[in-house]
CSV table of N, CA, C and O in Angstrom, one decimal:
chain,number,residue,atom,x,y,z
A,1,UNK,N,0.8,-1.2,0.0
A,1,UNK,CA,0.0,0.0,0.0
A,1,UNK,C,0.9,1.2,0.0
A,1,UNK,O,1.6,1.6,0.9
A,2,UNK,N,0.6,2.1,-1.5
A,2,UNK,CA,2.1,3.2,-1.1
A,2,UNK,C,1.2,4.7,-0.4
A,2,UNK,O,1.6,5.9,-0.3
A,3,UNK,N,0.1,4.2,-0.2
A,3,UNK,CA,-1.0,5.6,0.0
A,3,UNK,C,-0.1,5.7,1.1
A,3,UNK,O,0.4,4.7,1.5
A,4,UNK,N,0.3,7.5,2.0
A,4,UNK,CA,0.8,7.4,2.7
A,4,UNK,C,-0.1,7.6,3.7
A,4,UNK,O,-1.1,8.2,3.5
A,5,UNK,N,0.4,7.0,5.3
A,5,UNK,CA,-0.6,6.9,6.3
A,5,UNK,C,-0.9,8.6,7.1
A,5,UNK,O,-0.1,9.4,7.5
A,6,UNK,N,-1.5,8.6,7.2
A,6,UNK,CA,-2.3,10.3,7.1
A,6,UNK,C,-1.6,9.9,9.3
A,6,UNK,O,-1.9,9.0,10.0
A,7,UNK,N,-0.7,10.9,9.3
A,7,UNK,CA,-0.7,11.0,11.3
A,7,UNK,C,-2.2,11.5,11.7
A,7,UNK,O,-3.0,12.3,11.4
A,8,UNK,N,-1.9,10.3,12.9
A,8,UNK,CA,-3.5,11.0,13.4
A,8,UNK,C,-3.3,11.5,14.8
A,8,UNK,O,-2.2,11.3,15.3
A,9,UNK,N,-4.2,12.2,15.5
A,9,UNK,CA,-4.1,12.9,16.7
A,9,UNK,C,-4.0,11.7,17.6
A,9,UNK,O,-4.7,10.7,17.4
A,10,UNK,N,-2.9,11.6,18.8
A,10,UNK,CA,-2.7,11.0,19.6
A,10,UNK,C,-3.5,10.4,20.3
A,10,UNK,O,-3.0,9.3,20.7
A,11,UNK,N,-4.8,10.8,20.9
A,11,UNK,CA,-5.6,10.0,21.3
A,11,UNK,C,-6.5,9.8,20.4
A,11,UNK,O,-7.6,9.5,20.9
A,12,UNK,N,-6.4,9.8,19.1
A,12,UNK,CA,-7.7,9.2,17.8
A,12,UNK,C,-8.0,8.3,18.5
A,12,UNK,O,-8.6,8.7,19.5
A,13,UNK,N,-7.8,7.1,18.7
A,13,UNK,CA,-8.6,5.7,18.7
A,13,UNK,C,-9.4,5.8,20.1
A,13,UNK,O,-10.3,5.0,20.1
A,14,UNK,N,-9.1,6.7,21.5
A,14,UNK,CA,-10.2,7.1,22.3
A,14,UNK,C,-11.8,7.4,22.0
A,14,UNK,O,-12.7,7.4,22.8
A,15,UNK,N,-11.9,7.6,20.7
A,15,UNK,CA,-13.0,8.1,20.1
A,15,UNK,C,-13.8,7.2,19.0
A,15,UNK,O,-13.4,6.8,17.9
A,16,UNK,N,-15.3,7.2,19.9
A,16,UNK,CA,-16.2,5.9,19.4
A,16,UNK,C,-16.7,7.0,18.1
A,16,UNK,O,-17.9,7.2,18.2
A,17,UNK,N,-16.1,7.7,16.8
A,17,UNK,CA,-17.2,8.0,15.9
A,17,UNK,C,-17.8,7.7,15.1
A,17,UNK,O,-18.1,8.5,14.2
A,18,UNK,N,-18.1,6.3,15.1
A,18,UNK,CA,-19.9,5.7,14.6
A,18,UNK,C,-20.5,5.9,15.7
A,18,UNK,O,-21.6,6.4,15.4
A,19,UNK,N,-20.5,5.7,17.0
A,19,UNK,CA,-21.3,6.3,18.0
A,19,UNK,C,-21.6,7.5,17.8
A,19,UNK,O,-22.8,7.7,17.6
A,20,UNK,N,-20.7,8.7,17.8
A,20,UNK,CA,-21.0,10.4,18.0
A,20,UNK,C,-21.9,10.0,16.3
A,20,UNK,O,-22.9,10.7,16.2
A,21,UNK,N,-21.8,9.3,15.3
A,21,UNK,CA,-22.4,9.4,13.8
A,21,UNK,C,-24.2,9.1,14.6
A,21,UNK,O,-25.2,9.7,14.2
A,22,UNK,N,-24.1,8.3,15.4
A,22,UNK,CA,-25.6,7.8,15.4
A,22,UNK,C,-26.7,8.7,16.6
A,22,UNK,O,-27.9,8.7,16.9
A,23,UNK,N,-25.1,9.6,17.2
A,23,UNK,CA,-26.2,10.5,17.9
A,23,UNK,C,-26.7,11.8,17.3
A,23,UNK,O,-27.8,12.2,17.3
A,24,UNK,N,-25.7,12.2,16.9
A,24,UNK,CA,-25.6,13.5,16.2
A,24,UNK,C,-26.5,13.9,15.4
A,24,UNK,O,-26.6,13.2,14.4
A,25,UNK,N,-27.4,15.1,15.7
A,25,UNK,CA,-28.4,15.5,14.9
A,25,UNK,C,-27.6,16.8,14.3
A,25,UNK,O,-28.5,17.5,13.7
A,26,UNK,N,-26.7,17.2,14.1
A,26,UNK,CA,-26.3,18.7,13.3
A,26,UNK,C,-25.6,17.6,12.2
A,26,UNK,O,-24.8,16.7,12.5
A,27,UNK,N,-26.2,18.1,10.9
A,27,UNK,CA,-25.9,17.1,9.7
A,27,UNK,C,-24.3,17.6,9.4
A,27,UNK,O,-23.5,16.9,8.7
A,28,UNK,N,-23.8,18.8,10.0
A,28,UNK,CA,-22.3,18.9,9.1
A,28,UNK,C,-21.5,18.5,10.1
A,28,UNK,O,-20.4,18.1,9.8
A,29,UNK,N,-22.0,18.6,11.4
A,29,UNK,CA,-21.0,17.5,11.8
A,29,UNK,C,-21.3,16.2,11.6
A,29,UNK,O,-20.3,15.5,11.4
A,30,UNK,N,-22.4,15.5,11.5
A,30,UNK,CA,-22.3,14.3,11.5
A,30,UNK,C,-21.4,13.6,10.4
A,30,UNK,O,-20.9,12.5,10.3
A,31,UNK,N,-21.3,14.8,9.7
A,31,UNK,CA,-19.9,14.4,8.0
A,31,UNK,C,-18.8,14.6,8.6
A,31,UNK,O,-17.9,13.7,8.4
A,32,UNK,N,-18.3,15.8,9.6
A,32,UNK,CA,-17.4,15.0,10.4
A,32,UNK,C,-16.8,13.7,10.6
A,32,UNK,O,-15.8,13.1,10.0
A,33,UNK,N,-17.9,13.2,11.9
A,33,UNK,CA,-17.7,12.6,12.4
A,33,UNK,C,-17.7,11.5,11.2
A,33,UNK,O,-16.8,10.7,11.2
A,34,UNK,N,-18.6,11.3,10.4
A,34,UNK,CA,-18.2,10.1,9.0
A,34,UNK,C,-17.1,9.9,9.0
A,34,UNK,O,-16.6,8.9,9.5
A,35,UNK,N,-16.5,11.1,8.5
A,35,UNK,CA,-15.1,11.2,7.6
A,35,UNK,C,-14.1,10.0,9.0
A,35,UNK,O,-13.4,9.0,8.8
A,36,UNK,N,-14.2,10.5,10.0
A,36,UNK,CA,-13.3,10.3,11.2
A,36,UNK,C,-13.3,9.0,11.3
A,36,UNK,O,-12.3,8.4,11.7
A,37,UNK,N,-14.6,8.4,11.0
A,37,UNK,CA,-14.9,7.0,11.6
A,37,UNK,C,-14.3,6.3,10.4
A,37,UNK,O,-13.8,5.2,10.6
A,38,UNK,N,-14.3,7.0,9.1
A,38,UNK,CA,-13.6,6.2,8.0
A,38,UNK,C,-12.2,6.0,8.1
A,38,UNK,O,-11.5,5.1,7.8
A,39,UNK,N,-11.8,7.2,8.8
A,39,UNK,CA,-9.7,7.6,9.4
A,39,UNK,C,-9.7,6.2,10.2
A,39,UNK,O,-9.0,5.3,9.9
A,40,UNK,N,-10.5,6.3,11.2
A,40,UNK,CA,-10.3,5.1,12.1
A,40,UNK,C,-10.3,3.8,11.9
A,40,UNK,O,-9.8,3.0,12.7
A,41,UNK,N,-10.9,3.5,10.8
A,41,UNK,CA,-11.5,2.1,10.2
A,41,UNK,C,-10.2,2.0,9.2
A,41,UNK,O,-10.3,1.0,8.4
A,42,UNK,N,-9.1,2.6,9.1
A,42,UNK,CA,-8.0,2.5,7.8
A,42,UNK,C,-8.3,3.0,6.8
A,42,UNK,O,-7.7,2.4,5.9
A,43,UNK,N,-9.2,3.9,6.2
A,43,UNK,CA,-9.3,4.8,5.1
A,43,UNK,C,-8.0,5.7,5.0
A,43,UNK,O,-7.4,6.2,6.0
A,44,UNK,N,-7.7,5.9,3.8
A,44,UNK,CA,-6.8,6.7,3.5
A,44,UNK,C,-7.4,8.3,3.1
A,44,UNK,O,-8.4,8.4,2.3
A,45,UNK,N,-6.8,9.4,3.6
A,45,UNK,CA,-7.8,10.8,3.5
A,45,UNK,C,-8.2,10.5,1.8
A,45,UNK,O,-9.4,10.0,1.7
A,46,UNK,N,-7.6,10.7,0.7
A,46,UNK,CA,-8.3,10.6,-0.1
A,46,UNK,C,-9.5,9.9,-0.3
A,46,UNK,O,-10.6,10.5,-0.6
A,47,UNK,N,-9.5,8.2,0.0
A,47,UNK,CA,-10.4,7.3,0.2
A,47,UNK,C,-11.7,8.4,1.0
A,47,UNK,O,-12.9,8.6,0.6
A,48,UNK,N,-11.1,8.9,2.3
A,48,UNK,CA,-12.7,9.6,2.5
A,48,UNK,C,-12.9,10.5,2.2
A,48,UNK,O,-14.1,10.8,1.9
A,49,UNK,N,-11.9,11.5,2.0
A,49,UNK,CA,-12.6,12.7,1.9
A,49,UNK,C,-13.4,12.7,-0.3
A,49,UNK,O,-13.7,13.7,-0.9
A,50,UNK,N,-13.3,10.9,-1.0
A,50,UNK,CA,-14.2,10.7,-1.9
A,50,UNK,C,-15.6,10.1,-1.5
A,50,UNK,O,-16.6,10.6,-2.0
A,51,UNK,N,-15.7,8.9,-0.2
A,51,UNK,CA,-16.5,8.8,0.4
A,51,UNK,C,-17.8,10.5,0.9
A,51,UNK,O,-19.0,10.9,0.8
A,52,UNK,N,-17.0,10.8,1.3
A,52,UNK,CA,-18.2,12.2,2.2
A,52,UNK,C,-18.1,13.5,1.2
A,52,UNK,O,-18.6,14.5,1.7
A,53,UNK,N,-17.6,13.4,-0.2
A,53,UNK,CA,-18.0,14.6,-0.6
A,53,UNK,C,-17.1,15.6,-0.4
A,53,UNK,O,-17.5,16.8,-0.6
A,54,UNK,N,-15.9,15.4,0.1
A,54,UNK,CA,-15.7,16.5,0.6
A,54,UNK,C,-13.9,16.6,0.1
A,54,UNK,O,-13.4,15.4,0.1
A,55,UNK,N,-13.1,17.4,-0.3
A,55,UNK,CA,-11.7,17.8,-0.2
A,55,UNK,C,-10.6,17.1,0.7
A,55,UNK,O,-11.0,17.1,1.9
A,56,UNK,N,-9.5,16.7,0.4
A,56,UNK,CA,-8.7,15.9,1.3
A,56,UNK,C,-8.1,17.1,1.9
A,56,UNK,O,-7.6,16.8,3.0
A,57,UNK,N,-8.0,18.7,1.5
A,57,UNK,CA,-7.8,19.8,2.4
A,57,UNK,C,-8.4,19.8,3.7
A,57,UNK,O,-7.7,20.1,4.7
A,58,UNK,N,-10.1,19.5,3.6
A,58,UNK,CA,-11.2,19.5,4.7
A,58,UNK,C,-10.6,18.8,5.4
A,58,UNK,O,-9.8,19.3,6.3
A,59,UNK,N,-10.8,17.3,5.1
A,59,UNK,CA,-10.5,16.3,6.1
A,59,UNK,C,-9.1,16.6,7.2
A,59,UNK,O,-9.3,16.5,8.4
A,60,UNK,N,-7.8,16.9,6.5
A,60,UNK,CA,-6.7,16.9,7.3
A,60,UNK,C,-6.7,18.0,8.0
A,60,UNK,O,-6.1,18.1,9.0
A,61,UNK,N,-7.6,19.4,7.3
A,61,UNK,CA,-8.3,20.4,8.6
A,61,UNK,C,-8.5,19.8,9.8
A,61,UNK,O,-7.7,20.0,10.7
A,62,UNK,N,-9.8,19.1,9.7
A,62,UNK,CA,-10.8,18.3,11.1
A,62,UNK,C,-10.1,17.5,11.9
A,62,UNK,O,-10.4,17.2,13.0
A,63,UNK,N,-8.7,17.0,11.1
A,63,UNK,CA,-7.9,16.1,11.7
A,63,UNK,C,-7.3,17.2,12.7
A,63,UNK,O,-7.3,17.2,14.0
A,64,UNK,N,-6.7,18.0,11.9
A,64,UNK,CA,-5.8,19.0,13.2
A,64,UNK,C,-6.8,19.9,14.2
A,64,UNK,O,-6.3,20.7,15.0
A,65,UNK,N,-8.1,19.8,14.0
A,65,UNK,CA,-8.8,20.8,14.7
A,65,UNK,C,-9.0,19.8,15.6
A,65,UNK,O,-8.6,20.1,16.8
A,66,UNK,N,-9.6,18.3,15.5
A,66,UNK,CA,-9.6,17.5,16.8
A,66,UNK,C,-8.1,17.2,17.3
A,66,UNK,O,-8.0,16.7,18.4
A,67,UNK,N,-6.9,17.3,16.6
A,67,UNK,CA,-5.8,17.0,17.6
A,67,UNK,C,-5.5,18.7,18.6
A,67,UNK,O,-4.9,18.6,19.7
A,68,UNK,N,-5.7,19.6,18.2
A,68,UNK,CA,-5.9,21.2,18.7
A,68,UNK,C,-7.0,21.2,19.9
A,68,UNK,O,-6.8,21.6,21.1
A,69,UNK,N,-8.0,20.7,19.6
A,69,UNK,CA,-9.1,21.5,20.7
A,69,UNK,C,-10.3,20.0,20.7
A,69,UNK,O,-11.5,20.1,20.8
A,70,UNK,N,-9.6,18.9,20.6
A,70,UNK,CA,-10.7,17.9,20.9
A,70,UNK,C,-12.0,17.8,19.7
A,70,UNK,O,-11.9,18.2,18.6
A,71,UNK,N,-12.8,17.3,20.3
A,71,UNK,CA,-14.2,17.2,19.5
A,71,UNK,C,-15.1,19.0,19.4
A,71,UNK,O,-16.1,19.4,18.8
A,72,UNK,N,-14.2,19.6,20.3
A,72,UNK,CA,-14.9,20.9,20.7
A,72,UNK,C,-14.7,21.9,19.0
A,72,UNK,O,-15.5,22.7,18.6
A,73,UNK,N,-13.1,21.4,18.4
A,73,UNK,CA,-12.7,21.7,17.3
A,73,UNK,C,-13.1,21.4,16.4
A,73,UNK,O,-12.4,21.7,15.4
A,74,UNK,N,-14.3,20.7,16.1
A,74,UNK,CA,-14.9,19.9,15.1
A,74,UNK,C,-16.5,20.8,14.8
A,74,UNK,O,-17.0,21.1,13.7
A,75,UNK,N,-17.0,21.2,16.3
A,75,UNK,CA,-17.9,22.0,16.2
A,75,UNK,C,-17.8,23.6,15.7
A,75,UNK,O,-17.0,24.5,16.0
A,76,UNK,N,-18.8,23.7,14.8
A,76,UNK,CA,-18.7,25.2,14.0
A,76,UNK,C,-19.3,26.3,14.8
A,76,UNK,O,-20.4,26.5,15.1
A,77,UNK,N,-17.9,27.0,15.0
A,77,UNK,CA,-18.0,28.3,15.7
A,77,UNK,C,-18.9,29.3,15.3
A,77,UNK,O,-18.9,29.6,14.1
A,78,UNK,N,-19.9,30.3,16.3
A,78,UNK,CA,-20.6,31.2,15.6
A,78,UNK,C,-20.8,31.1,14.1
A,78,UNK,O,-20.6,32.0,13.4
A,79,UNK,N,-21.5,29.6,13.4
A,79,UNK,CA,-21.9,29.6,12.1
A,79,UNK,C,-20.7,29.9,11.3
A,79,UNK,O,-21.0,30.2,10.1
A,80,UNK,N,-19.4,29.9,11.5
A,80,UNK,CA,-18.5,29.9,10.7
A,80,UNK,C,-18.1,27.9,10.5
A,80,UNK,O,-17.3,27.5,9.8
């Protein structure tokens, strides 16, 4: 496999997200928390961020905002 392995935040695997996926009623995080649970499962960022629609920029974003500020970093600030 020459995809290279995306570093993840040090306590990633502390974090059940298909659980936070099945509680979560705010739909853009719940693409978050997708994308995360795909990181966790051995997805390579490209592999998700084709899954959720979304840019491999986004994903390694969300990556560093949960290793910066936890899950709290994932949540969108004042609608930004």
């Amino acid at each position: 496999n020459k995809m290279k392995k995306v570093r993840l935040p040090a306590n990633f695997a502390d974090y059940n997200f298909r659980e936070l996926v099945k509680q979560e009623k705010n739909a853009a995080l719940k693409i978050r928390y997708l994308a995360l649970a795909h990181i966790a499962s051995g997805r390579t960022v490209l592999e998700t961020a084709d899954l959720v629609h979304k840019s491999s920029r986004m994903i390694h974003r969300w990556l560093s905002k949960l290793e910066q500020f936890g899950l709290d970093g994932l949540k969108d600030k004042n609608g930004r």
